[in-house]
């Protein structure tokens, strides 16, 4: 598999094509360090299959005129989405070049992740500043970015490095970490979807999901996440709240390691999965050619837009459970002034001098 070029990412700003996204370079947000490449190595194959199966008859299909004759579509095939190498790709045999590519990719991803400062009155529960809870307000804050805004959906949100090709938002935390955050607020999990002996929809406490972000001018924006999900039949937005189905655990029979199933991608789903953390409480197909929902393109900001999800468990005694969050939840990171940078340099210099002194004793 050929790595997607960072320079290509920089030129396209992750926005020129829905298939050119961080999913093309699999990564995983890990609690003990930066994003690391996935060992799966087949994310781009999934993209191709979904593009071929889920978008049959779309923009790349032959155009038919009144006489019944067909002409090839004029849209140019994007070779990057097919994994075809370009001249600016690193040498696959050059470990240093690959390492530099990964470090640059990590830098760009963290730049998106670190755009906003921590929400006020919230407690960070992951090592990196990507996930917080506010026990008093009963809110979970989760940072991510827009990964796709045109195409069929199985998820609304997935963890980074999993299913970006069929999700609107990629989140910088694992599903099990978000699950733990919801439990910490007292949210009650239910049961995932089941099909045997008959269909039973997922159950659990309803959870509202809000999306907050700032536009290029820094103006605060907020949207109900359901308005970014369009029913492919009615053309209306998703109406039902998600429920906390809770996913499930499974143990690898070879190494006996237990895994949380939703970590593979099924964080906030719009198609039913027995591995879903949050799911829709009705029947919604997960078949690639029969997906019920698509991205509501005109309502979604550009790809690579940094967002903060606000998850609100619906408690009966919470008068603000349906109130949209305001801009206080999304402070921008303050840029250091020359004076503050100078002071920081002075503070940094003091331990060095004391350390040298200690070394001479």
mmCIF file of C-alpha atoms in Angstrom:
data_model
loop_
_atom_site.group_PDB
_atom_site.id
_atom_site.type_symbol
_atom_site.label_atom_id
_atom_site.label_comp_id
_atom_site.label_asym_id
_atom_site.label_seq_id
_atom_site.Cartn_x
_atom_site.Cartn_y
_atom_site.Cartn_z
ATOM 1 C CA UNK A 1 0.000 0.000 0.000
ATOM 2 C CA UNK A 2 1.286 3.442 -0.871
ATOM 3 C CA UNK A 3 1.090 6.216 1.670
ATOM 4 C CA UNK A 4 -0.884 9.326 0.871
ATOM 5 C CA UNK A 5 1.431 12.270 0.438
ATOM 6 C CA UNK A 6 1.398 14.990 3.088
ATOM 7 C CA UNK A 7 2.112 17.590 0.437
ATOM 8 C CA UNK A 8 -0.955 16.359 -1.426
ATOM 9 C CA UNK A 9 -2.968 16.788 1.770
ATOM 10 C CA UNK A 10 -1.609 20.296 2.168
ATOM 11 C CA UNK A 11 -2.594 21.259 -1.382
ATOM 12 C CA UNK A 12 -6.093 19.830 -1.170
ATOM 13 C CA UNK A 13 -6.641 20.880 2.454
ATOM 14 C CA UNK A 14 -8.458 17.586 2.838
ATOM 15 C CA UNK A 15 -11.398 19.188 1.058
ATOM 16 C CA UNK A 16 -11.211 18.520 -2.670
ATOM 17 C CA UNK A 17 -12.579 14.978 -2.618
ATOM 18 C CA UNK A 18 -14.602 13.051 -0.016
ATOM 19 C CA UNK A 19 -12.320 10.057 -0.426
ATOM 20 C CA UNK A 20 -9.145 12.059 0.256
ATOM 21 C CA UNK A 21 -9.189 12.151 4.018
ATOM 22 C CA UNK A 22 -7.263 10.912 7.040
ATOM 23 C CA UNK A 23 -8.828 7.518 6.374
ATOM 24 C CA UNK A 24 -6.306 7.107 3.579
ATOM 25 C CA UNK A 25 -3.498 7.032 6.116
ATOM 26 C CA UNK A 26 -4.838 4.913 8.907
ATOM 27 C CA UNK A 27 -4.093 6.320 12.331
ATOM 28 C CA UNK A 28 -5.201 5.787 15.859
ATOM 29 C CA UNK A 29 -5.418 8.229 18.732
ATOM 30 C CA UNK A 30 -3.729 6.457 21.574
ATOM 31 C CA UNK A 31 -3.859 7.535 25.189
ATOM 32 C CA UNK A 32 -0.108 7.203 25.751
ATOM 33 C CA UNK A 33 1.209 9.092 22.791
ATOM 34 C CA UNK A 34 0.578 10.588 19.353
ATOM 35 C CA UNK A 35 -1.317 9.049 16.501
ATOM 36 C CA UNK A 36 0.228 5.853 15.274
ATOM 37 C CA UNK A 37 -0.281 4.058 11.993
ATOM 38 C CA UNK A 38 -2.751 1.182 11.990
ATOM 39 C CA UNK A 39 -1.469 -2.257 11.149
ATOM 40 C CA UNK A 40 -4.669 -3.093 9.286
ATOM 41 C CA UNK A 41 -3.379 -1.523 6.088
ATOM 42 C CA UNK A 42 -6.638 -2.043 4.165
ATOM 43 C CA UNK A 43 -8.500 1.210 4.756
ATOM 44 C CA UNK A 44 -8.034 2.295 1.160
ATOM 45 C CA UNK A 45 -9.492 -1.009 -0.103
ATOM 46 C CA UNK A 46 -12.634 -0.323 1.923
ATOM 47 C CA UNK A 47 -12.822 3.132 0.337
ATOM 48 C CA UNK A 48 -12.655 1.641 -3.153
ATOM 49 C CA UNK A 49 -15.320 -0.966 -2.383
ATOM 50 C CA UNK A 50 -17.669 1.582 -0.868
ATOM 51 C CA UNK A 51 -17.082 3.918 -3.806
ATOM 52 C CA UNK A 52 -17.875 1.141 -6.285
ATOM 53 C CA UNK A 53 -20.827 -0.412 -4.439
ATOM 54 C CA UNK A 54 -22.367 2.506 -2.585
ATOM 55 C CA UNK A 55 -22.037 5.162 -5.281
ATOM 56 C CA UNK A 56 -22.971 3.115 -8.319
ATOM 57 C CA UNK A 57 -24.755 5.392 -10.725
ATOM 58 C CA UNK A 58 -23.338 8.534 -9.126
ATOM 59 C CA UNK A 59 -20.991 11.101 -10.615
ATOM 60 C CA UNK A 60 -18.583 8.559 -12.147
ATOM 61 C CA UNK A 61 -21.344 6.646 -13.959
ATOM 62 C CA UNK A 62 -21.747 6.905 -17.741
ATOM 63 C CA UNK A 63 -24.037 9.767 -18.820
ATOM 64 C CA UNK A 64 -26.992 8.746 -21.045
ATOM 65 C CA UNK A 65 -28.488 11.036 -23.697
ATOM 66 C CA UNK A 66 -31.993 10.976 -25.232
ATOM 67 C CA UNK A 67 -30.936 8.536 -27.961
ATOM 68 C CA UNK A 68 -29.882 5.913 -25.458
ATOM 69 C CA UNK A 69 -26.195 6.290 -26.254
ATOM 70 C CA UNK A 70 -23.746 6.506 -23.399
ATOM 71 C CA UNK A 71 -20.721 8.716 -23.009
ATOM 72 C CA UNK A 72 -18.046 8.400 -20.340
ATOM 73 C CA UNK A 73 -18.350 10.848 -17.462
ATOM 74 C CA UNK A 74 -15.990 13.789 -17.771
ATOM 75 C CA UNK A 75 -14.925 13.762 -14.135
ATOM 76 C CA UNK A 76 -11.269 12.857 -13.861
ATOM 77 C CA UNK A 77 -10.456 9.782 -11.833
ATOM 78 C CA UNK A 78 -8.597 10.756 -8.699
ATOM 79 C CA UNK A 79 -5.577 8.481 -8.709
ATOM 80 C CA UNK A 80 -4.763 9.356 -5.088
ATOM 81 C CA UNK A 81 -8.008 7.746 -3.907
ATOM 82 C CA UNK A 82 -7.005 4.522 -5.686
ATOM 83 C CA UNK A 83 -3.688 4.299 -3.867
ATOM 84 C CA UNK A 84 -1.672 5.089 -6.998
ATOM 85 C CA UNK A 85 1.686 6.578 -5.967
ATOM 86 C CA UNK A 86 2.786 10.023 -7.024
ATOM 87 C CA UNK A 87 6.217 11.556 -7.457
ATOM 88 C CA UNK A 88 6.102 13.263 -4.053
ATOM 89 C CA UNK A 89 5.394 10.073 -2.099
ATOM 90 C CA UNK A 90 8.225 8.960 0.176
ATOM 91 C CA UNK A 91 10.406 6.077 -0.922
ATOM 92 C CA UNK A 92 8.719 2.957 0.574
ATOM 93 C CA UNK A 93 12.173 1.560 1.264
ATOM 94 C CA UNK A 94 13.399 4.681 3.062
ATOM 95 C CA UNK A 95 12.533 4.356 6.752
ATOM 96 C CA UNK A 96 13.628 7.914 7.511
ATOM 97 C CA UNK A 97 11.366 9.360 4.807
ATOM 98 C CA UNK A 98 8.412 7.315 6.024
ATOM 99 C CA UNK A 99 9.045 8.378 9.611
ATOM 100 C CA UNK A 100 9.187 12.019 8.522
ATOM 101 C CA UNK A 101 5.914 11.572 6.647
ATOM 102 C CA UNK A 102 4.234 10.077 9.711
ATOM 103 C CA UNK A 103 5.526 12.838 11.961
ATOM 104 C CA UNK A 104 4.249 15.519 9.571
ATOM 105 C CA UNK A 105 0.887 13.781 9.359
ATOM 106 C CA UNK A 106 0.721 13.603 13.136
ATOM 107 C CA UNK A 107 1.571 17.296 13.370
ATOM 108 C CA UNK A 108 -1.260 18.232 11.010
ATOM 109 C CA UNK A 109 -3.740 16.016 12.846
ATOM 110 C CA UNK A 110 -2.801 17.461 16.233
ATOM 111 C CA UNK A 111 -3.153 20.957 14.799
ATOM 112 C CA UNK A 112 -6.798 20.135 14.066
ATOM 113 C CA UNK A 113 -7.239 18.453 17.440
ATOM 114 C CA UNK A 114 -5.724 21.332 19.397
ATOM 115 C CA UNK A 115 -7.531 24.215 17.717
ATOM 116 C CA UNK A 116 -9.863 24.793 20.659
ATOM 117 C CA UNK A 117 -9.032 25.257 24.321
ATOM 118 C CA UNK A 118 -10.552 23.064 27.010
ATOM 119 C CA UNK A 119 -14.220 23.683 27.826
ATOM 120 C CA UNK A 120 -14.728 25.528 31.135
ATOM 121 C CA UNK A 121 -15.603 23.600 34.304
ATOM 122 C CA UNK A 122 -14.799 20.296 32.602
ATOM 123 C CA UNK A 123 -12.425 17.520 33.614
ATOM 124 C CA UNK A 124 -10.070 16.028 31.021
ATOM 125 C CA UNK A 125 -10.246 12.224 31.141
ATOM 126 C CA UNK A 126 -7.745 11.277 28.429
ATOM 127 C CA UNK A 127 -4.016 11.907 28.373
ATOM 128 C CA UNK A 128 -4.312 14.113 25.298
ATOM 129 C CA UNK A 129 -6.787 17.024 25.495
ATOM 130 C CA UNK A 130 -9.519 15.441 23.379
ATOM 131 C CA UNK A 131 -12.246 14.305 25.810
ATOM 132 C CA UNK A 132 -13.781 15.964 28.883
ATOM 133 C CA UNK A 133 -16.753 15.562 31.192
ATOM 134 C CA UNK A 134 -18.678 18.182 33.149
ATOM 135 C CA UNK A 135 -20.226 16.198 36.035
ATOM 136 C CA UNK A 136 -22.359 19.126 37.190
ATOM 137 C CA UNK A 137 -23.797 20.046 33.795
ATOM 138 C CA UNK A 138 -23.950 16.359 32.727
ATOM 139 C CA UNK A 139 -22.066 16.939 29.481
ATOM 140 C CA UNK A 140 -19.389 15.066 27.522
ATOM 141 C CA UNK A 141 -17.122 17.113 25.232
ATOM 142 C CA UNK A 142 -15.344 15.316 22.400
ATOM 143 C CA UNK A 143 -13.057 16.918 19.806
ATOM 144 C CA UNK A 144 -12.852 15.796 16.188
ATOM 145 C CA UNK A 145 -12.979 17.073 12.623
ATOM 146 C CA UNK A 146 -15.206 16.837 9.540
ATOM 147 C CA UNK A 147 -13.989 13.874 7.527
ATOM 148 C CA UNK A 148 -16.750 13.390 4.902
ATOM 149 C CA UNK A 149 -19.640 15.553 3.711
ATOM 150 C CA UNK A 150 -20.942 13.712 0.647
ATOM 151 C CA UNK A 151 -21.943 10.045 0.488
ATOM 152 C CA UNK A 152 -23.688 7.178 2.241
ATOM 153 C CA UNK A 153 -23.380 6.901 6.012
ATOM 154 C CA UNK A 154 -23.113 4.026 8.442
ATOM 155 C CA UNK A 155 -21.853 6.253 11.258
ATOM 156 C CA UNK A 156 -22.187 9.864 12.204
ATOM 157 C CA UNK A 157 -18.914 9.715 14.155
ATOM 158 C CA UNK A 158 -16.080 7.206 14.374
ATOM 159 C CA UNK A 159 -12.674 7.179 16.102
ATOM 160 C CA UNK A 160 -9.790 8.528 14.015
ATOM 161 C CA UNK A 161 -8.196 5.841 11.865
ATOM 162 C CA UNK A 162 -11.268 3.599 11.537
ATOM 163 C CA UNK A 163 -14.276 4.362 9.295
ATOM 164 C CA UNK A 164 -13.752 7.913 8.091
ATOM 165 C CA UNK A 165 -14.988 6.958 4.604
ATOM 166 C CA UNK A 166 -18.536 6.418 5.911
ATOM 167 C CA UNK A 167 -18.705 8.928 8.796
ATOM 168 C CA UNK A 168 -19.224 12.679 8.950
ATOM 169 C CA UNK A 169 -16.955 13.250 11.959
ATOM 170 C CA UNK A 170 -13.731 11.546 13.035
ATOM 171 C CA UNK A 171 -13.165 11.824 16.798
ATOM 172 C CA UNK A 172 -9.835 12.062 18.621
ATOM 173 C CA UNK A 173 -10.795 9.529 21.291
ATOM 174 C CA UNK A 174 -11.656 5.868 21.405
ATOM 175 C CA UNK A 175 -15.235 4.664 21.696
ATOM 176 C CA UNK A 176 -14.523 2.927 25.001
ATOM 177 C CA UNK A 177 -13.277 6.233 26.434
ATOM 178 C CA UNK A 178 -16.482 7.990 25.410
ATOM 179 C CA UNK A 179 -18.465 5.056 26.842
ATOM 180 C CA UNK A 180 -16.648 5.514 30.155
ATOM 181 C CA UNK A 181 -17.350 9.260 30.054
ATOM 182 C CA UNK A 182 -21.090 8.641 29.639
ATOM 183 C CA UNK A 183 -21.088 6.118 32.483
ATOM 184 C CA UNK A 184 -19.298 8.654 34.706
ATOM 185 C CA UNK A 185 -22.290 10.978 34.259
ATOM 186 C CA UNK A 186 -24.739 8.245 35.264
ATOM 187 C CA UNK A 187 -25.954 7.424 31.763
ATOM 188 C CA UNK A 188 -27.632 4.016 31.565
ATOM 189 C CA UNK A 189 -26.589 1.707 28.755
ATOM 190 C CA UNK A 190 -29.094 -0.629 27.142
ATOM 191 C CA UNK A 191 -28.706 -3.400 24.582
ATOM 192 C CA UNK A 192 -27.327 -3.401 21.025
ATOM 193 C CA UNK A 193 -29.466 -4.428 18.068
ATOM 194 C CA UNK A 194 -30.218 -8.158 17.723
ATOM 195 C CA UNK A 195 -31.597 -10.214 14.828
ATOM 196 C CA UNK A 196 -31.994 -13.710 16.260
ATOM 197 C CA UNK A 197 -34.671 -15.026 16.417
ATOM 198 C CA UNK A 198 -36.210 -11.712 15.306
ATOM 199 C CA UNK A 199 -35.222 -8.092 14.935
ATOM 200 C CA UNK A 200 -35.002 -6.132 18.163
ATOM 201 C CA UNK A 201 -33.936 -2.483 17.931
ATOM 202 C CA UNK A 202 -31.177 -1.140 20.154
ATOM 203 C CA UNK A 203 -32.172 0.266 23.531
ATOM 204 C CA UNK A 204 -30.617 2.600 26.070
ATOM 205 C CA UNK A 205 -30.854 6.076 27.523
ATOM 206 C CA UNK A 206 -31.344 8.733 24.824
ATOM 207 C CA UNK A 207 -28.320 10.966 24.200
ATOM 208 C CA UNK A 208 -28.500 14.271 22.309
ATOM 209 C CA UNK A 209 -25.481 15.124 20.168
ATOM 210 C CA UNK A 210 -24.572 18.699 19.281
ATOM 211 C CA UNK A 211 -21.818 19.869 16.928
ATOM 212 C CA UNK A 212 -19.985 23.093 17.691
ATOM 213 C CA UNK A 213 -17.320 24.794 15.574
ATOM 214 C CA UNK A 214 -16.003 28.170 14.480
ATOM 215 C CA UNK A 215 -15.969 29.437 10.915
ATOM 216 C CA UNK A 216 -13.004 31.081 9.193
ATOM 217 C CA UNK A 217 -13.868 34.401 10.834
ATOM 218 C CA UNK A 218 -13.943 32.769 14.271
ATOM 219 C CA UNK A 219 -17.718 33.008 14.630
ATOM 220 C CA UNK A 220 -19.327 30.369 16.831
ATOM 221 C CA UNK A 221 -21.611 27.819 15.152
ATOM 222 C CA UNK A 222 -23.775 25.069 16.646
ATOM 223 C CA UNK A 223 -25.980 22.427 15.057
ATOM 224 C CA UNK A 224 -27.992 19.449 16.180
ATOM 225 C CA UNK A 225 -25.953 16.529 14.809
ATOM 226 C CA UNK A 226 -29.135 14.983 13.424
ATOM 227 C CA UNK A 227 -29.450 17.863 10.946
ATOM 228 C CA UNK A 228 -26.211 16.701 9.302
ATOM 229 C CA UNK A 229 -27.765 13.287 8.582
ATOM 230 C CA UNK A 230 -30.290 13.053 5.730
ATOM 231 C CA UNK A 231 -32.809 10.270 5.144
ATOM 232 C CA UNK A 232 -32.119 9.034 1.612
ATOM 233 C CA UNK A 233 -35.823 8.323 1.033
ATOM 234 C CA UNK A 234 -37.680 11.223 2.643
ATOM 235 C CA UNK A 235 -34.787 13.709 2.167
ATOM 236 C CA UNK A 236 -35.486 14.946 5.698
ATOM 237 C CA UNK A 237 -33.109 15.084 8.659
ATOM 238 C CA UNK A 238 -32.776 12.307 11.190
ATOM 239 C CA UNK A 239 -35.469 12.858 13.839
ATOM 240 C CA UNK A 240 -34.895 10.229 16.539
ATOM 241 C CA UNK A 241 -32.323 10.715 19.285
ATOM 242 C CA UNK A 242 -29.466 8.242 19.540
ATOM 243 C CA UNK A 243 -29.616 5.691 22.349
ATOM 244 C CA UNK A 244 -26.737 4.455 24.489
ATOM 245 C CA UNK A 245 -26.696 0.834 23.289
ATOM 246 C CA UNK A 246 -23.318 0.230 24.911
ATOM 247 C CA UNK A 247 -21.631 -1.989 22.292
ATOM 248 C CA UNK A 248 -20.128 -5.250 23.591
ATOM 249 C CA UNK A 249 -16.860 -6.927 24.555
ATOM 250 C CA UNK A 250 -15.228 -9.754 22.655
ATOM 251 C CA UNK A 251 -12.164 -11.854 23.412
ATOM 252 C CA UNK A 252 -9.680 -12.812 20.736
ATOM 253 C CA UNK A 253 -9.479 -16.624 20.807
ATOM 254 C CA UNK A 254 -5.787 -16.532 19.846
ATOM 255 C CA UNK A 255 -4.218 -14.046 22.260
ATOM 256 C CA UNK A 256 -7.119 -13.993 24.770
ATOM 257 C CA UNK A 257 -7.153 -10.181 24.745
ATOM 258 C CA UNK A 258 -10.560 -8.595 25.374
ATOM 259 C CA UNK A 259 -11.623 -5.738 23.089
ATOM 260 C CA UNK A 260 -14.405 -3.145 23.130
ATOM 261 C CA UNK A 261 -16.141 -3.721 19.788
ATOM 262 C CA UNK A 262 -17.054 -0.100 19.025
ATOM 263 C CA UNK A 263 -13.361 0.865 19.006
ATOM 264 C CA UNK A 264 -13.259 -0.539 15.470
ATOM 265 C CA UNK A 265 -15.352 2.412 14.281
ATOM 266 C CA UNK A 266 -18.935 2.114 15.523
ATOM 267 C CA UNK A 267 -19.023 5.103 17.885
ATOM 268 C CA UNK A 268 -22.194 7.001 16.874
ATOM 269 C CA UNK A 269 -24.066 4.958 14.283
ATOM 270 C CA UNK A 270 -26.912 5.612 11.858
ATOM 271 C CA UNK A 271 -26.934 1.991 10.642
ATOM 272 C CA UNK A 272 -27.646 -0.775 13.140
ATOM 273 C CA UNK A 273 -24.607 -2.669 14.433
ATOM 274 C CA UNK A 274 -24.392 -5.040 17.376
ATOM 275 C CA UNK A 275 -21.079 -3.312 18.110
ATOM 276 C CA UNK A 276 -22.527 0.238 18.228
ATOM 277 C CA UNK A 277 -21.889 2.483 21.215
ATOM 278 C CA UNK A 278 -24.671 4.924 20.251
ATOM 279 C CA UNK A 279 -27.246 3.699 17.725
ATOM 280 C CA UNK A 280 -30.583 4.750 16.236
ATOM 281 C CA UNK A 281 -33.582 3.046 17.952
ATOM 282 C CA UNK A 282 -35.181 1.680 14.771
ATOM 283 C CA UNK A 283 -34.309 -0.568 11.854
ATOM 284 C CA UNK A 284 -31.620 0.988 9.657
ATOM 285 C CA UNK A 285 -29.811 -1.124 7.076
ATOM 286 C CA UNK A 286 -26.048 -1.530 7.127
ATOM 287 C CA UNK A 287 -25.971 -2.982 3.602
ATOM 288 C CA UNK A 288 -23.702 -0.884 1.373
ATOM 289 C CA UNK A 289 -26.241 -0.681 -1.456
ATOM 290 C CA UNK A 290 -29.224 -0.013 0.787
ATOM 291 C CA UNK A 291 -28.094 2.584 3.341
ATOM 292 C CA UNK A 292 -30.937 4.646 4.770
ATOM 293 C CA UNK A 293 -28.889 7.785 5.464
ATOM 294 C CA UNK A 294 -26.485 10.057 3.605
ATOM 295 C CA UNK A 295 -24.529 13.146 4.603
ATOM 296 C CA UNK A 296 -26.604 16.356 4.446
ATOM 297 C CA UNK A 297 -23.893 18.017 2.374
ATOM 298 C CA UNK A 298 -25.121 21.612 2.231
ATOM 299 C CA UNK A 299 -25.359 21.800 6.023
ATOM 300 C CA UNK A 300 -21.874 20.482 6.777
ATOM 301 C CA UNK A 301 -18.789 22.761 6.830
ATOM 302 C CA UNK A 302 -15.714 21.998 4.770
ATOM 303 C CA UNK A 303 -13.636 18.893 5.322
ATOM 304 C CA UNK A 304 -10.915 19.227 7.961
ATOM 305 C CA UNK A 305 -13.034 21.707 9.949
ATOM 306 C CA UNK A 306 -12.263 21.190 13.638
ATOM 307 C CA UNK A 307 -15.402 20.482 15.660
ATOM 308 C CA UNK A 308 -16.336 19.768 19.253
ATOM 309 C CA UNK A 309 -19.163 17.305 19.882
ATOM 310 C CA UNK A 310 -21.292 17.850 22.969
ATOM 311 C CA UNK A 311 -23.040 14.690 24.173
ATOM 312 C CA UNK A 312 -26.001 15.337 26.472
ATOM 313 C CA UNK A 313 -27.629 12.338 28.200
ATOM 314 C CA UNK A 314 -31.360 12.971 28.464
ATOM 315 C CA UNK A 315 -32.183 12.999 32.177
ATOM 316 C CA UNK A 316 -35.772 13.794 33.184
ATOM 317 C CA UNK A 317 -34.657 16.219 35.879
ATOM 318 C CA UNK A 318 -32.340 18.193 33.567
ATOM 319 C CA UNK A 319 -34.148 21.379 32.440
ATOM 320 C CA UNK A 320 -31.346 22.135 29.964
ATOM 321 C CA UNK A 321 -31.192 18.698 28.343
ATOM 322 C CA UNK A 322 -32.526 20.024 25.022
ATOM 323 C CA UNK A 323 -30.828 23.438 25.133
ATOM 324 C CA UNK A 324 -28.078 23.999 22.522
ATOM 325 C CA UNK A 325 -24.636 24.720 23.968
ATOM 326 C CA UNK A 326 -23.391 28.296 23.711
ATOM 327 C CA UNK A 327 -19.984 29.546 22.634
ATOM 328 C CA UNK A 328 -18.499 29.319 26.115
ATOM 329 C CA UNK A 329 -17.941 25.600 25.459
ATOM 330 C CA UNK A 330 -15.634 26.383 22.542
ATOM 331 C CA UNK A 331 -12.878 28.818 23.560
ATOM 332 C CA UNK A 332 -10.061 29.320 21.103
ATOM 333 C CA UNK A 333 -6.497 28.580 22.117
ATOM 334 C CA UNK A 334 -4.848 31.846 23.090
ATOM 335 C CA UNK A 335 -1.806 32.667 21.005
ATOM 336 C CA UNK A 336 1.216 33.546 23.147
ATOM 337 C CA UNK A 337 2.230 37.191 23.160
ATOM 338 C CA UNK A 338 5.924 38.172 22.878
ATOM 339 C CA UNK A 339 5.828 39.118 26.579
ATOM 340 C CA UNK A 340 4.368 35.792 27.673
ATOM 341 C CA UNK A 341 6.816 33.888 25.472
ATOM 342 C CA UNK A 342 9.695 35.791 27.049
ATOM 343 C CA UNK A 343 8.425 34.993 30.546
ATOM 344 C CA UNK A 344 8.014 31.336 29.605
ATOM 345 C CA UNK A 345 11.631 31.332 28.433
ATOM 346 C CA UNK A 346 12.770 32.776 31.743
ATOM 347 C CA UNK A 347 10.839 30.163 33.720
ATOM 348 C CA UNK A 348 12.278 27.420 31.568
ATOM 349 C CA UNK A 349 15.793 28.726 32.120
ATOM 350 C CA UNK A 350 15.544 28.617 35.918
ATOM 351 C CA UNK A 351 15.302 24.804 36.298
ATOM 352 C CA UNK A 352 18.249 24.431 33.928
ATOM 353 C CA UNK A 353 20.462 26.685 36.054
ATOM 354 C CA UNK A 354 19.328 25.007 39.280
ATOM 355 C CA UNK A 355 19.982 21.639 37.706
ATOM 356 C CA UNK A 356 23.497 22.649 36.778
ATOM 357 C CA UNK A 357 24.060 23.907 40.278
ATOM 358 C CA UNK A 358 22.812 20.648 41.721
ATOM 359 C CA UNK A 359 25.173 18.759 39.467
ATOM 360 C CA UNK A 360 28.208 20.531 40.940
ATOM 361 C CA UNK A 361 27.427 19.758 44.556
#
